mmCIF file of C-alpha atoms in Angstrom:
data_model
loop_
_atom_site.group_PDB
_atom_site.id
_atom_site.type_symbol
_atom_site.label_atom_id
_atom_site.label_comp_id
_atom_site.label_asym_id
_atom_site.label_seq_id
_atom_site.Cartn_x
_atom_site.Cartn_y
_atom_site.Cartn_z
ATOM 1 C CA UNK U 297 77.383 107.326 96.380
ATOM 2 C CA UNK U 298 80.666 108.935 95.475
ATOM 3 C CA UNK U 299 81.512 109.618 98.858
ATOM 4 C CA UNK U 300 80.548 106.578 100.654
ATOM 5 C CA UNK U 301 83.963 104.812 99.177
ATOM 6 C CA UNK U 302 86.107 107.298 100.329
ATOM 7 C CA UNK U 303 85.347 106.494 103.584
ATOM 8 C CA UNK U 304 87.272 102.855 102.770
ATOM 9 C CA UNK U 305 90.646 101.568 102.908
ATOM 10 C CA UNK U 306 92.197 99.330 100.888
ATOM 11 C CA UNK U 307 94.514 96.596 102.228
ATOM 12 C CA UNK U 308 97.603 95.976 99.897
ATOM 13 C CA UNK U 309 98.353 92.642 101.899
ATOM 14 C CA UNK U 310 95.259 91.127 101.164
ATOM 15 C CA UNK U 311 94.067 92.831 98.567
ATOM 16 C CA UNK U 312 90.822 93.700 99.957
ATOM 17 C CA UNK U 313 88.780 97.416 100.602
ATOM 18 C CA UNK U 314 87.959 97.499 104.420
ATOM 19 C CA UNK U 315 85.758 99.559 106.076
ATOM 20 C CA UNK U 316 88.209 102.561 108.398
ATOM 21 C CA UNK U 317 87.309 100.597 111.534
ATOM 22 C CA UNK U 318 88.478 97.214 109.986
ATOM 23 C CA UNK U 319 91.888 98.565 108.483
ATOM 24 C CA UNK U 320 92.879 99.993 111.983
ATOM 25 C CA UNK U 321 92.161 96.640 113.285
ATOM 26 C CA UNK U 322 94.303 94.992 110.588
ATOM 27 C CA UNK U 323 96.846 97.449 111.088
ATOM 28 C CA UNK U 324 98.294 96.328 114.248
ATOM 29 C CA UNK U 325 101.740 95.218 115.324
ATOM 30 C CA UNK U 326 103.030 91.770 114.135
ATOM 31 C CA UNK U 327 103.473 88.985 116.484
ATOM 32 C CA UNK U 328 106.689 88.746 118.346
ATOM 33 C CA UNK U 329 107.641 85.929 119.764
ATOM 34 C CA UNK U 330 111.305 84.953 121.656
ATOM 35 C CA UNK U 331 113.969 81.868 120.745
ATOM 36 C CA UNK U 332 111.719 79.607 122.340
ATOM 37 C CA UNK U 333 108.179 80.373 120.032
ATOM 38 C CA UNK U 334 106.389 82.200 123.351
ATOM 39 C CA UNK U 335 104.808 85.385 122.364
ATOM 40 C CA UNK U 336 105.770 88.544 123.880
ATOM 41 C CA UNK U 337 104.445 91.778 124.597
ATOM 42 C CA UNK U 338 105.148 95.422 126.057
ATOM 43 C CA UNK U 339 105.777 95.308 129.607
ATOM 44 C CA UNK U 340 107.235 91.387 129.386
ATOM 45 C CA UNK U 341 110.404 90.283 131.304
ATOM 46 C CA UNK U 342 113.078 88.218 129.174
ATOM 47 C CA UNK U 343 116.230 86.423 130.035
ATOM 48 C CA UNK U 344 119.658 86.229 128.120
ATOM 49 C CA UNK U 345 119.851 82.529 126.624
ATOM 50 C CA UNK U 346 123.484 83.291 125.366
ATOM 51 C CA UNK U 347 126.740 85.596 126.201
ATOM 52 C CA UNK U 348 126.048 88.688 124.023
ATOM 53 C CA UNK U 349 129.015 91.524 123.496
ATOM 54 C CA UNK U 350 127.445 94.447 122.906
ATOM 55 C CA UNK U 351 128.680 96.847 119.888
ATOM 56 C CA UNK U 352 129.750 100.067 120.995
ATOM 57 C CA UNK U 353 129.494 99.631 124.680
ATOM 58 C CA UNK U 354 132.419 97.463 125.000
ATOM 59 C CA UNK U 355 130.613 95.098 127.121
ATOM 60 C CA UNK U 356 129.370 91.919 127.678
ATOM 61 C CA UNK U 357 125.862 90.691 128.927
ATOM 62 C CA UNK U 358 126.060 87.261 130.269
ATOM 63 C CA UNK U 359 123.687 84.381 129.539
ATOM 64 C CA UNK U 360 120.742 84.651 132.240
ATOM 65 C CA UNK U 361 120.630 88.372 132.558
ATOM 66 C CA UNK U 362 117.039 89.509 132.876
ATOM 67 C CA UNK U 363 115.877 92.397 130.900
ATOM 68 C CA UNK U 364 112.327 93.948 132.651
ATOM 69 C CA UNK U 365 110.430 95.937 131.112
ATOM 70 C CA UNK U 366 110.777 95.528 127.096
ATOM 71 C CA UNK U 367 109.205 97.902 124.679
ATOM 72 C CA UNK U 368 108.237 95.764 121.097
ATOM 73 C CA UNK U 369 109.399 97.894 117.962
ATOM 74 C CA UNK U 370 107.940 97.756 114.399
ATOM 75 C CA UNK U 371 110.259 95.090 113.658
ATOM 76 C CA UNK U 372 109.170 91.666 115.186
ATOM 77 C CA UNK U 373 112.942 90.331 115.374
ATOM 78 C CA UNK U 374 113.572 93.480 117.490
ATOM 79 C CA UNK U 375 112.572 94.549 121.337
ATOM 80 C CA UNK U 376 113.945 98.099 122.805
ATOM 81 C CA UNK U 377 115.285 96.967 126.161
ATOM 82 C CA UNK U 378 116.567 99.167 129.247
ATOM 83 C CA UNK U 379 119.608 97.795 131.231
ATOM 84 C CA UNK U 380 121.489 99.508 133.939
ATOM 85 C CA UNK U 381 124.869 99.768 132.498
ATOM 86 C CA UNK U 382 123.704 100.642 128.907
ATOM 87 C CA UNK U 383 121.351 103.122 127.317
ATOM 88 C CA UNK U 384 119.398 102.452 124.352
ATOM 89 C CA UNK U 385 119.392 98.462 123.994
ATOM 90 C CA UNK U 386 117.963 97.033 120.958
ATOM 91 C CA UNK U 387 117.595 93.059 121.195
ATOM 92 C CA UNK U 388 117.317 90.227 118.224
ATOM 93 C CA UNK U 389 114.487 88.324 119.623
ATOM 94 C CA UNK U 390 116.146 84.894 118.441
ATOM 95 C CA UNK U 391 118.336 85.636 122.066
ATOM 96 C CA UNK U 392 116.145 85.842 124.816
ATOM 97 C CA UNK U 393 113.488 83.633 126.390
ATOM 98 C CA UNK U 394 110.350 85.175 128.345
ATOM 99 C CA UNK U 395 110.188 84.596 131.606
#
């Protein structure tokens, strides 16, 4: 019997042991969703829904730019972005719309 519970996981957000298949289940990303409440998800295309300067790039992406192609990060206020004129782009969700 001793090692049948090793075999368990135990969930500090709900407080509960789960089973290994059940905990990788539970384990998954947290929803994202844009400005507007629409979910989004690796792959999605967003738009720009306000001017944004851009730290360190001395730049300026104007409202309506699309962004293709956006990568969700651990953080659900946060998408990884590519752009032509600027490497490594890390968006706040609260600024773009899905298209």
């Amino acid at each position: 019997m001793a090692g049948d519970d090793e075999s368990y996981v135990y969930d500090e957000a709900t407080g509960e042991w789960l089973a290994p298949g059940a905990a990788a289940a539970t384990s998954a990303r947290p929803e994202v969703r844009d400005a507007s409440g629409n979910l989004l998800t690796d792959g999605d295309s967003v738009t720009l829904i306000e001017d944004l300067k851009v730290k360190g790039a001395n730049q300026t992406l104007k409202q309506g730019t699309v962004i293709r192609s956006i990568r969700l990060t651990d953080d659900p206020e946060e998408i990884d972005c590519r752009h032509d004129a600027i490497k490594g782009l890390v968006l706040r969700t609260e600024f773009v719309r899905k298209r």
